[in-house]
Amino acid sequence: MYDTQYEIMIICIDVGNTRTKVAVYENGTLQHLIITNEEKLIKKISKQIQGVENRVDIILSSVGNLSSEVLAELDKLGKLIIVNHETLIPFKNLYGTPTSLGIDRIVLAAGATLKHPNQSRLVIDAGTCITYDFINNQDQYHGGAISPGIGLRYKSLNDYTANLPLEKISELHPFIGNSTSGSIQSGVLNGVIAEIEAFIDHFEHQDENLTVILTGGNSEFLVNRLKNSIFANPNFLLESLFLLHQYIVTND
C-alpha cells in the first residue's frame, strides 16, 4: 500500500438502493461500521466526530440522490469528496459508455485494482442487482454484466403473476422443488448460483490467475454455496472507498 501516514479520521459513506452504510477509519484502521438512512446520516456522523481534534475527511459514493441539504451538512463536517465520473481512479476505463457506469461499480473496480495489484480481477456485487465487473492485469476496466438480485427475482415472480407467492431467501432450496414455494426457491437461488459460477468460469478461462471478490448484502449467503475460490467481503465497497481516498490523496 502507500507510505503516507494519515493521522486523520476518514469517513466512508455508501448510499445504496436500500440502505446507507458508513465506515469510520482512524489512523488507517476500521473503528466503526454503521447502517443508517438519509434522515439519520448527519446525526450519526456528528456523533462519531464529536471531540475529534484531527482532520476529518469524508468520501461518498451514492447510487441515489442525497438531498442538497444533507450534502451541505456533510461538507461542514469534514473535507468532502463525492465520487463521480471525473474522480481520479487507478484504472483505465474502457467502458463503451463511461459516463453511464454506476458510481458503485467504479468504486468497487478501484478497490479491486488497489487491493489486488498486477492480476486480473472479477468483482461480483450481490445486492439489489448483481453486478459483474472485470479489470485485467493491465489495470484496464472492460465492463461486465448486470442482472436482477435475489430479492428482485422473488418480487418479480410475485408482481407479474397471478398466483405465485412472495418468497424470501431460504436455506432449503433443493434442485427439484416439490411444491410451488420449493420450486421458486430452486429457480431463484439455484439459478443465481449457476449464473455466478458461469461468469466466474468464463473469466477463469481467459485468465486462470483470476482473483474473484464477492460482496454485497447477499454475499455471506452465497459464499459457501459457490464451488469457486473467492474472497468474500460484504463491506468491500466501503473498504474500496477507503483505498480510493488514499489513492486520491497520494496522487492529487
PDB file of C-alpha atoms in Angstrom:
ATOM      1  CA  MET A   1       0.000   0.000   0.000  1.00  0.00           C
ATOM      2  CA  TYR A   2       1.003   3.612   0.449  1.00  0.00           C
ATOM      3  CA  ASP A   3       3.652   5.022   2.772  1.00  0.00           C
ATOM      4  CA  THR A   4       1.641   8.099   3.659  1.00  0.00           C
ATOM      5  CA  GLN A   5       0.532   8.110   7.293  1.00  0.00           C
ATOM      6  CA  TYR A   6      -2.895   9.565   7.944  1.00  0.00           C
ATOM      7  CA  GLU A   7      -3.410  10.974  11.415  1.00  0.00           C
ATOM      8  CA  ILE A   8      -6.958  11.797  10.386  1.00  0.00           C
ATOM      9  CA  MET A   9     -10.415  10.338  10.579  1.00  0.00           C
ATOM     10  CA  ILE A  10     -11.752   9.071   7.267  1.00  0.00           C
ATOM     11  CA  ILE A  11     -15.497   8.523   6.991  1.00  0.00           C
ATOM     12  CA  CYS A  12     -16.614   6.379   4.053  1.00  0.00           C
ATOM     13  CA  ILE A  13     -20.280   6.582   3.065  1.00  0.00           C
ATOM     14  CA  ASP A  14     -22.010   4.136   0.730  1.00  0.00           C
ATOM     15  CA  VAL A  15     -25.523   5.254  -0.220  1.00  0.00           C
ATOM     16  CA  GLY A  16     -27.103   2.194  -1.821  1.00  0.00           C
ATOM     17  CA  ASN A  17     -30.513   1.397  -3.255  1.00  0.00           C
ATOM     18  CA  THR A  18     -31.964   0.198   0.029  1.00  0.00           C
ATOM     19  CA  ARG A  19     -29.742   1.491   2.850  1.00  0.00           C
ATOM     20  CA  THR A  20     -26.791   3.691   3.732  1.00  0.00           C
ATOM     21  CA  LYS A  21     -23.611   2.243   5.244  1.00  0.00           C
ATOM     22  CA  VAL A  22     -20.853   4.182   6.942  1.00  0.00           C
ATOM     23  CA  ALA A  23     -17.326   3.069   7.840  1.00  0.00           C
ATOM     24  CA  VAL A  24     -15.194   5.143  10.205  1.00  0.00           C
ATOM     25  CA  TYR A  25     -11.411   4.778   9.901  1.00  0.00           C
ATOM     26  CA  GLU A  26      -8.901   6.244  12.314  1.00  0.00           C
ATOM     27  CA  ASN A  27      -5.173   6.071  11.593  1.00  0.00           C
ATOM     28  CA  GLY A  28      -5.874   3.611   8.786  1.00  0.00           C
ATOM     29  CA  THR A  29      -7.897   1.186  10.919  1.00  0.00           C
ATOM     30  CA  LEU A  30     -11.613   0.485  10.711  1.00  0.00           C
ATOM     31  CA  GLN A  31     -13.183   1.529  14.007  1.00  0.00           C
ATOM     32  CA  HIS A  32     -16.937   1.613  13.411  1.00  0.00           C
ATOM     33  CA  LEU A  33     -19.442   0.245  10.900  1.00  0.00           C
ATOM     34  CA  ILE A  34     -22.874   1.907  10.854  1.00  0.00           C
ATOM     35  CA  ILE A  35     -26.055   1.108   8.932  1.00  0.00           C
ATOM     36  CA  THR A  36     -28.440   4.039   8.728  1.00  0.00           C
ATOM     37  CA  ASN A  37     -30.588   6.103   6.351  1.00  0.00           C
ATOM     38  CA  GLU A  38     -30.503   9.619   4.898  1.00  0.00           C
ATOM     39  CA  GLU A  39     -32.612  11.093   7.705  1.00  0.00           C
ATOM     40  CA  LYS A  40     -30.220   9.909  10.421  1.00  0.00           C
ATOM     41  CA  LEU A  41     -26.939  10.193   8.483  1.00  0.00           C
ATOM     42  CA  ILE A  42     -25.824  13.626   9.712  1.00  0.00           C
ATOM     43  CA  LYS A  43     -26.692  12.821  13.319  1.00  0.00           C
ATOM     44  CA  LYS A  44     -24.762   9.529  13.193  1.00  0.00           C
ATOM     45  CA  ILE A  45     -21.646  11.120  11.696  1.00  0.00           C
ATOM     46  CA  SER A  46     -21.790  14.125  14.019  1.00  0.00           C
ATOM     47  CA  LYS A  47     -21.722  11.702  16.941  1.00  0.00           C
ATOM     48  CA  GLN A  48     -18.639   9.960  15.525  1.00  0.00           C
ATOM     49  CA  ILE A  49     -16.633  13.155  15.096  1.00  0.00           C
ATOM     50  CA  GLN A  50     -17.632  14.707  18.405  1.00  0.00           C
ATOM     51  CA  GLY A  51     -14.436  15.619  20.260  1.00  0.00           C
ATOM     52  CA  VAL A  52     -12.159  14.652  17.359  1.00  0.00           C
ATOM     53  CA  GLU A  53      -9.257  17.085  17.106  1.00  0.00           C
ATOM     54  CA  ASN A  54      -7.598  15.716  13.976  1.00  0.00           C
ATOM     55  CA  ARG A  55      -8.745  16.406  10.439  1.00  0.00           C
ATOM     56  CA  VAL A  56     -11.899  14.668   9.208  1.00  0.00           C
ATOM     57  CA  ASP A  57     -12.177  13.562   5.576  1.00  0.00           C
ATOM     58  CA  ILE A  58     -15.428  12.218   4.135  1.00  0.00           C
ATOM     59  CA  ILE A  59     -15.647  10.216   0.917  1.00  0.00           C
ATOM     60  CA  LEU A  60     -19.079   9.469  -0.508  1.00  0.00           C
ATOM     61  CA  SER A  61     -20.407   7.029  -3.095  1.00  0.00           C
ATOM     62  CA  SER A  62     -24.081   7.180  -3.980  1.00  0.00           C
ATOM     63  CA  VAL A  63     -26.269   5.328  -6.479  1.00  0.00           C
ATOM     64  CA  GLY A  64     -29.195   7.521  -5.488  1.00  0.00           C
ATOM     65  CA  ASN A  65     -29.630  11.211  -4.834  1.00  0.00           C
ATOM     66  CA  LEU A  66     -28.810  12.664  -1.452  1.00  0.00           C
ATOM     67  CA  SER A  67     -30.555  15.967  -0.819  1.00  0.00           C
ATOM     68  CA  SER A  68     -28.566  19.169  -1.252  1.00  0.00           C
ATOM     69  CA  GLU A  69     -29.191  19.898   2.430  1.00  0.00           C
ATOM     70  CA  VAL A  70     -27.522  16.644   3.514  1.00  0.00           C
ATOM     71  CA  LEU A  71     -24.574  17.226   1.176  1.00  0.00           C
ATOM     72  CA  ALA A  72     -24.148  20.753   2.553  1.00  0.00           C
ATOM     73  CA  GLU A  73     -24.142  19.417   6.122  1.00  0.00           C
ATOM     74  CA  LEU A  74     -21.577  16.754   5.230  1.00  0.00           C
ATOM     75  CA  ASP A  75     -19.355  19.433   3.727  1.00  0.00           C
ATOM     76  CA  LYS A  76     -19.446  21.270   7.055  1.00  0.00           C
ATOM     77  CA  LEU A  77     -18.437  18.161   8.992  1.00  0.00           C
ATOM     78  CA  GLY A  78     -15.247  17.462   7.051  1.00  0.00           C
ATOM     79  CA  LYS A  79     -13.415  17.698   3.756  1.00  0.00           C
ATOM     80  CA  LEU A  80     -15.908  16.061   1.402  1.00  0.00           C
ATOM     81  CA  ILE A  81     -15.033  14.005  -1.682  1.00  0.00           C
ATOM     82  CA  ILE A  82     -18.033  12.912  -3.750  1.00  0.00           C
ATOM     83  CA  VAL A  83     -17.008  10.151  -6.153  1.00  0.00           C
ATOM     84  CA  ASN A  84     -18.179  10.907  -9.689  1.00  0.00           C
ATOM     85  CA  HIS A  85     -17.111  10.227 -13.257  1.00  0.00           C
ATOM     86  CA  GLU A  86     -14.366  12.871 -13.011  1.00  0.00           C
ATOM     87  CA  THR A  87     -12.773  11.374  -9.886  1.00  0.00           C
ATOM     88  CA  LEU A  88      -9.164  10.199 -10.158  1.00  0.00           C
ATOM     89  CA  ILE A  89      -9.169   6.392 -10.454  1.00  0.00           C
ATOM     90  CA  PRO A  90      -6.379   3.772 -10.543  1.00  0.00           C
ATOM     91  CA  PHE A  91      -7.543   2.004 -13.716  1.00  0.00           C
ATOM     92  CA  LYS A  92      -8.185   2.849 -17.365  1.00  0.00           C
ATOM     93  CA  ASN A  93     -11.911   2.913 -18.068  1.00  0.00           C
ATOM     94  CA  LEU A  94     -12.603   1.161 -21.387  1.00  0.00           C
ATOM     95  CA  TYR A  95     -16.382   1.032 -20.857  1.00  0.00           C
ATOM     96  CA  GLY A  96     -18.196   1.968 -24.053  1.00  0.00           C
ATOM     97  CA  THR A  97     -20.386   4.483 -22.227  1.00  0.00           C
ATOM     98  CA  PRO A  98     -18.094   5.610 -19.384  1.00  0.00           C
ATOM     99  CA  THR A  99     -20.411   8.316 -18.027  1.00  0.00           C
ATOM    100  CA  SER A 100     -23.203   5.774 -17.565  1.00  0.00           C
ATOM    101  CA  LEU A 101     -21.067   3.427 -15.462  1.00  0.00           C
ATOM    102  CA  GLY A 102     -22.508   3.231 -11.946  1.00  0.00           C
ATOM    103  CA  ILE A 103     -20.537   5.019  -9.250  1.00  0.00           C
ATOM    104  CA  ASP A 104     -20.687   1.908  -7.074  1.00  0.00           C
ATOM    105  CA  ARG A 105     -19.110  -0.134  -9.861  1.00  0.00           C
ATOM    106  CA  ILE A 106     -16.363   2.468 -10.316  1.00  0.00           C
ATOM    107  CA  VAL A 107     -15.549   2.346  -6.597  1.00  0.00           C
ATOM    108  CA  LEU A 108     -15.519  -1.467  -6.497  1.00  0.00           C
ATOM    109  CA  ALA A 109     -13.245  -1.627  -9.547  1.00  0.00           C
ATOM    110  CA  ALA A 110     -10.913   0.900  -7.912  1.00  0.00           C
ATOM    111  CA  GLY A 111     -10.814  -1.093  -4.689  1.00  0.00           C
ATOM    112  CA  ALA A 112     -10.083  -4.346  -6.514  1.00  0.00           C
ATOM    113  CA  THR A 113      -7.311  -2.689  -8.527  1.00  0.00           C
ATOM    114  CA  LEU A 114      -5.654  -1.225  -5.444  1.00  0.00           C
ATOM    115  CA  LYS A 115      -6.035  -4.229  -3.149  1.00  0.00           C
ATOM    116  CA  HIS A 116      -5.030  -6.885  -5.697  1.00  0.00           C
ATOM    117  CA  PRO A 117      -2.363  -5.334  -7.943  1.00  0.00           C
ATOM    118  CA  ASN A 118      -0.882  -6.959 -11.057  1.00  0.00           C
ATOM    119  CA  GLN A 119      -3.629  -9.510 -11.575  1.00  0.00           C
ATOM    120  CA  SER A 120      -6.979  -9.886 -13.265  1.00  0.00           C
ATOM    121  CA  ARG A 121      -9.970  -9.277 -11.008  1.00  0.00           C
ATOM    122  CA  LEU A 122     -13.682 -10.008 -11.164  1.00  0.00           C
ATOM    123  CA  VAL A 123     -15.847  -8.150  -8.645  1.00  0.00           C
ATOM    124  CA  ILE A 124     -19.312  -9.584  -8.016  1.00  0.00           C
ATOM    125  CA  ASP A 125     -21.691  -7.381  -6.042  1.00  0.00           C
ATOM    126  CA  ALA A 126     -24.729  -9.393  -4.950  1.00  0.00           C
ATOM    127  CA  GLY A 127     -27.127  -6.724  -3.762  1.00  0.00           C
ATOM    128  CA  THR A 128     -30.362  -5.324  -5.165  1.00  0.00           C
ATOM    129  CA  CYS A 129     -28.830  -6.095  -8.546  1.00  0.00           C
ATOM    130  CA  ILE A 130     -25.980  -8.497  -9.201  1.00  0.00           C
ATOM    131  CA  THR A 131     -23.158  -6.703 -10.968  1.00  0.00           C
ATOM    132  CA  TYR A 132     -20.044  -8.207 -12.501  1.00  0.00           C
ATOM    133  CA  ASP A 133     -17.000  -6.031 -13.159  1.00  0.00           C
ATOM    134  CA  PHE A 134     -13.780  -7.178 -14.812  1.00  0.00           C
ATOM    135  CA  ILE A 135     -10.398  -5.437 -14.558  1.00  0.00           C
ATOM    136  CA  ASN A 136      -7.478  -7.135 -16.298  1.00  0.00           C
ATOM    137  CA  ASN A 137      -3.898  -7.403 -15.073  1.00  0.00           C
ATOM    138  CA  GLN A 138      -3.031  -4.251 -17.025  1.00  0.00           C
ATOM    139  CA  ASP A 139      -5.474  -2.277 -14.857  1.00  0.00           C
ATOM    140  CA  GLN A 140      -7.923  -1.886 -17.723  1.00  0.00           C
ATOM    141  CA  TYR A 141     -11.617  -1.938 -16.877  1.00  0.00           C
ATOM    142  CA  HIS A 142     -13.596  -3.678 -19.626  1.00  0.00           C
ATOM    143  CA  GLY A 143     -17.118  -3.801 -18.169  1.00  0.00           C
ATOM    144  CA  GLY A 144     -19.184  -6.766 -17.069  1.00  0.00           C
ATOM    145  CA  ALA A 145     -22.850  -7.501 -16.537  1.00  0.00           C
ATOM    146  CA  ILE A 146     -25.921  -6.518 -14.549  1.00  0.00           C
ATOM    147  CA  SER A 147     -28.724  -8.903 -13.597  1.00  0.00           C
ATOM    148  CA  PRO A 148     -31.593  -8.872 -11.072  1.00  0.00           C
ATOM    149  CA  GLY A 149     -30.608  -9.650  -7.492  1.00  0.00           C
ATOM    150  CA  ILE A 150     -32.208 -12.358  -5.384  1.00  0.00           C
ATOM    151  CA  GLY A 151     -34.843 -10.065  -3.877  1.00  0.00           C
ATOM    152  CA  LEU A 152     -35.800  -8.655  -7.272  1.00  0.00           C
ATOM    153  CA  ARG A 153     -36.278 -12.168  -8.651  1.00  0.00           C
ATOM    154  CA  TYR A 154     -38.631 -13.115  -5.856  1.00  0.00           C
ATOM    155  CA  LYS A 155     -40.526  -9.838  -6.215  1.00  0.00           C
ATOM    156  CA  SER A 156     -40.894 -10.072  -9.994  1.00  0.00           C
ATOM    157  CA  LEU A 157     -42.403 -13.558  -9.738  1.00  0.00           C
ATOM    158  CA  ASN A 158     -44.943 -12.252  -7.249  1.00  0.00           C
ATOM    159  CA  ASP A 159     -45.623  -8.965  -9.086  1.00  0.00           C
ATOM    160  CA  TYR A 160     -46.018 -10.301 -12.604  1.00  0.00           C
ATOM    161  CA  THR A 161     -48.007 -13.469 -11.992  1.00  0.00           C
ATOM    162  CA  ALA A 162     -51.474 -14.003 -10.586  1.00  0.00           C
ATOM    163  CA  ASN A 163     -50.803 -16.743  -8.058  1.00  0.00           C
ATOM    164  CA  LEU A 164     -47.120 -17.073  -7.198  1.00  0.00           C
ATOM    165  CA  PRO A 165     -46.319 -16.118  -3.589  1.00  0.00           C
ATOM    166  CA  LEU A 166     -43.613 -13.707  -2.476  1.00  0.00           C
ATOM    167  CA  GLU A 167     -40.752 -15.768  -1.101  1.00  0.00           C
ATOM    168  CA  LYS A 168     -37.563 -14.827   0.737  1.00  0.00           C
ATOM    169  CA  ILE A 169     -34.133 -16.411   0.999  1.00  0.00           C
ATOM    170  CA  SER A 170     -34.288 -19.917   2.407  1.00  0.00           C
ATOM    171  CA  GLU A 171     -31.596 -22.324   3.495  1.00  0.00           C
ATOM    172  CA  LEU A 172     -33.674 -25.062   1.896  1.00  0.00           C
ATOM    173  CA  HIS A 173     -33.542 -24.940  -1.887  1.00  0.00           C
ATOM    174  CA  PRO A 174     -33.176 -28.478  -3.306  1.00  0.00           C
ATOM    175  CA  PHE A 175     -32.629 -28.615  -7.030  1.00  0.00           C
ATOM    176  CA  ILE A 176     -36.044 -30.168  -7.583  1.00  0.00           C
ATOM    177  CA  GLY A 177     -38.751 -28.246  -5.743  1.00  0.00           C
ATOM    178  CA  ASN A 178     -41.682 -30.432  -4.734  1.00  0.00           C
ATOM    179  CA  SER A 179     -44.038 -27.513  -4.039  1.00  0.00           C
ATOM    180  CA  THR A 180     -44.685 -24.090  -5.547  1.00  0.00           C
ATOM    181  CA  SER A 181     -42.648 -22.474  -2.790  1.00  0.00           C
ATOM    182  CA  GLY A 182     -39.862 -25.011  -3.236  1.00  0.00           C
ATOM    183  CA  SER A 183     -39.888 -24.564  -6.984  1.00  0.00           C
ATOM    184  CA  ILE A 184     -39.477 -20.801  -6.605  1.00  0.00           C
ATOM    185  CA  GLN A 185     -36.610 -21.319  -4.159  1.00  0.00           C
ATOM    186  CA  SER A 186     -34.933 -23.728  -6.543  1.00  0.00           C
ATOM    187  CA  GLY A 187     -35.381 -21.473  -9.544  1.00  0.00           C
ATOM    188  CA  VAL A 188     -34.226 -18.282  -7.854  1.00  0.00           C
ATOM    189  CA  LEU A 189     -31.414 -19.498  -5.614  1.00  0.00           C
ATOM    190  CA  ASN A 190     -30.000 -22.299  -7.741  1.00  0.00           C
ATOM    191  CA  GLY A 191     -30.390 -20.042 -10.755  1.00  0.00           C
ATOM    192  CA  VAL A 192     -28.354 -17.260  -9.127  1.00  0.00           C
ATOM    193  CA  ILE A 193     -25.664 -19.702  -8.006  1.00  0.00           C
ATOM    194  CA  ALA A 194     -25.436 -21.209 -11.510  1.00  0.00           C
ATOM    195  CA  GLU A 195     -25.270 -17.731 -13.049  1.00  0.00           C
ATOM    196  CA  ILE A 196     -22.413 -16.623 -10.787  1.00  0.00           C
ATOM    197  CA  GLU A 197     -20.496 -19.847 -11.372  1.00  0.00           C
ATOM    198  CA  ALA A 198     -20.873 -19.422 -15.133  1.00  0.00           C
ATOM    199  CA  PHE A 199     -19.477 -15.878 -15.055  1.00  0.00           C
ATOM    200  CA  ILE A 200     -16.529 -16.968 -12.910  1.00  0.00           C
ATOM    201  CA  ASP A 201     -15.809 -19.918 -15.216  1.00  0.00           C
ATOM    202  CA  HIS A 202     -15.920 -17.658 -18.276  1.00  0.00           C
ATOM    203  CA  PHE A 203     -13.341 -15.232 -16.899  1.00  0.00           C
ATOM    204  CA  GLU A 204     -11.158 -18.008 -15.464  1.00  0.00           C
ATOM    205  CA  HIS A 205     -10.889 -19.465 -18.961  1.00  0.00           C
ATOM    206  CA  GLN A 206      -9.419 -16.127 -20.027  1.00  0.00           C
ATOM    207  CA  ASP A 207      -7.047 -15.916 -17.067  1.00  0.00           C
ATOM    208  CA  GLU A 208      -6.537 -18.833 -14.693  1.00  0.00           C
ATOM    209  CA  ASN A 209      -4.973 -16.474 -12.124  1.00  0.00           C
ATOM    210  CA  LEU A 210      -8.212 -14.533 -11.797  1.00  0.00           C
ATOM    211  CA  THR A 211      -8.983 -13.044  -8.380  1.00  0.00           C
ATOM    212  CA  VAL A 212     -12.710 -13.107  -7.589  1.00  0.00           C
ATOM    213  CA  ILE A 213     -14.195 -10.777  -4.978  1.00  0.00           C
ATOM    214  CA  LEU A 214     -17.767 -11.316  -3.802  1.00  0.00           C
ATOM    215  CA  THR A 215     -19.511  -8.516  -1.948  1.00  0.00           C
ATOM    216  CA  GLY A 216     -22.962  -7.088  -1.304  1.00  0.00           C
ATOM    217  CA  GLY A 217     -25.829  -7.885   1.013  1.00  0.00           C
ATOM    218  CA  ASN A 218     -26.256 -11.486  -0.152  1.00  0.00           C
ATOM    219  CA  SER A 219     -22.556 -12.357  -0.285  1.00  0.00           C
ATOM    220  CA  GLU A 220     -22.493 -14.175   3.051  1.00  0.00           C
ATOM    221  CA  PHE A 221     -25.400 -16.380   1.971  1.00  0.00           C
ATOM    222  CA  LEU A 222     -23.786 -17.196  -1.376  1.00  0.00           C
ATOM    223  CA  VAL A 223     -20.132 -17.658  -0.467  1.00  0.00           C
ATOM    224  CA  ASN A 224     -20.389 -21.186   0.951  1.00  0.00           C
ATOM    225  CA  ARG A 225     -22.603 -22.293  -1.924  1.00  0.00           C
ATOM    226  CA  LEU A 226     -20.127 -21.463  -4.669  1.00  0.00           C
ATOM    227  CA  LYS A 227     -17.591 -24.046  -5.765  1.00  0.00           C
ATOM    228  CA  ASN A 228     -15.032 -21.477  -6.872  1.00  0.00           C
ATOM    229  CA  SER A 229     -12.360 -19.983  -4.635  1.00  0.00           C
ATOM    230  CA  ILE A 230     -13.280 -16.376  -3.909  1.00  0.00           C
ATOM    231  CA  PHE A 231     -12.644 -13.535  -1.486  1.00  0.00           C
ATOM    232  CA  ALA A 232     -15.909 -12.667   0.274  1.00  0.00           C
ATOM    233  CA  ASN A 233     -16.278  -9.256   1.904  1.00  0.00           C
ATOM    234  CA  PRO A 234     -19.809  -7.868   2.339  1.00  0.00           C
ATOM    235  CA  ASN A 235     -18.371  -4.405   3.009  1.00  0.00           C
ATOM    236  CA  PHE A 236     -15.874  -4.281   0.169  1.00  0.00           C
ATOM    237  CA  LEU A 237     -17.387  -1.085  -1.249  1.00  0.00           C
ATOM    238  CA  LEU A 238     -16.652   0.744   1.999  1.00  0.00           C
ATOM    239  CA  GLU A 239     -13.115  -0.643   2.047  1.00  0.00           C
ATOM    240  CA  SER A 240     -12.781   0.391  -1.592  1.00  0.00           C
ATOM    241  CA  LEU A 241     -13.793   3.943  -0.685  1.00  0.00           C
ATOM    242  CA  PHE A 242     -11.042   3.999   1.934  1.00  0.00           C
ATOM    243  CA  LEU A 243      -8.468   2.705  -0.559  1.00  0.00           C
ATOM    244  CA  LEU A 244      -9.650   5.176  -3.186  1.00  0.00           C
ATOM    245  CA  HIS A 245      -9.330   8.029  -0.689  1.00  0.00           C
ATOM    246  CA  GLN A 246      -5.719   7.026  -0.067  1.00  0.00           C
ATOM    247  CA  TYR A 247      -5.083   6.888  -3.800  1.00  0.00           C
ATOM    248  CA  ILE A 248      -6.625  10.312  -4.427  1.00  0.00           C
ATOM    249  CA  VAL A 249      -4.744  11.992  -1.585  1.00  0.00           C
ATOM    250  CA  THR A 250      -1.471  10.390  -2.604  1.00  0.00           C
ATOM    251  CA  ASN A 251      -1.788  11.229  -6.322  1.00  0.00           C
ATOM    252  CA  ASP A 252      -3.719  14.511  -6.304  1.00  0.00           C
TER     253      ASP A 252
END
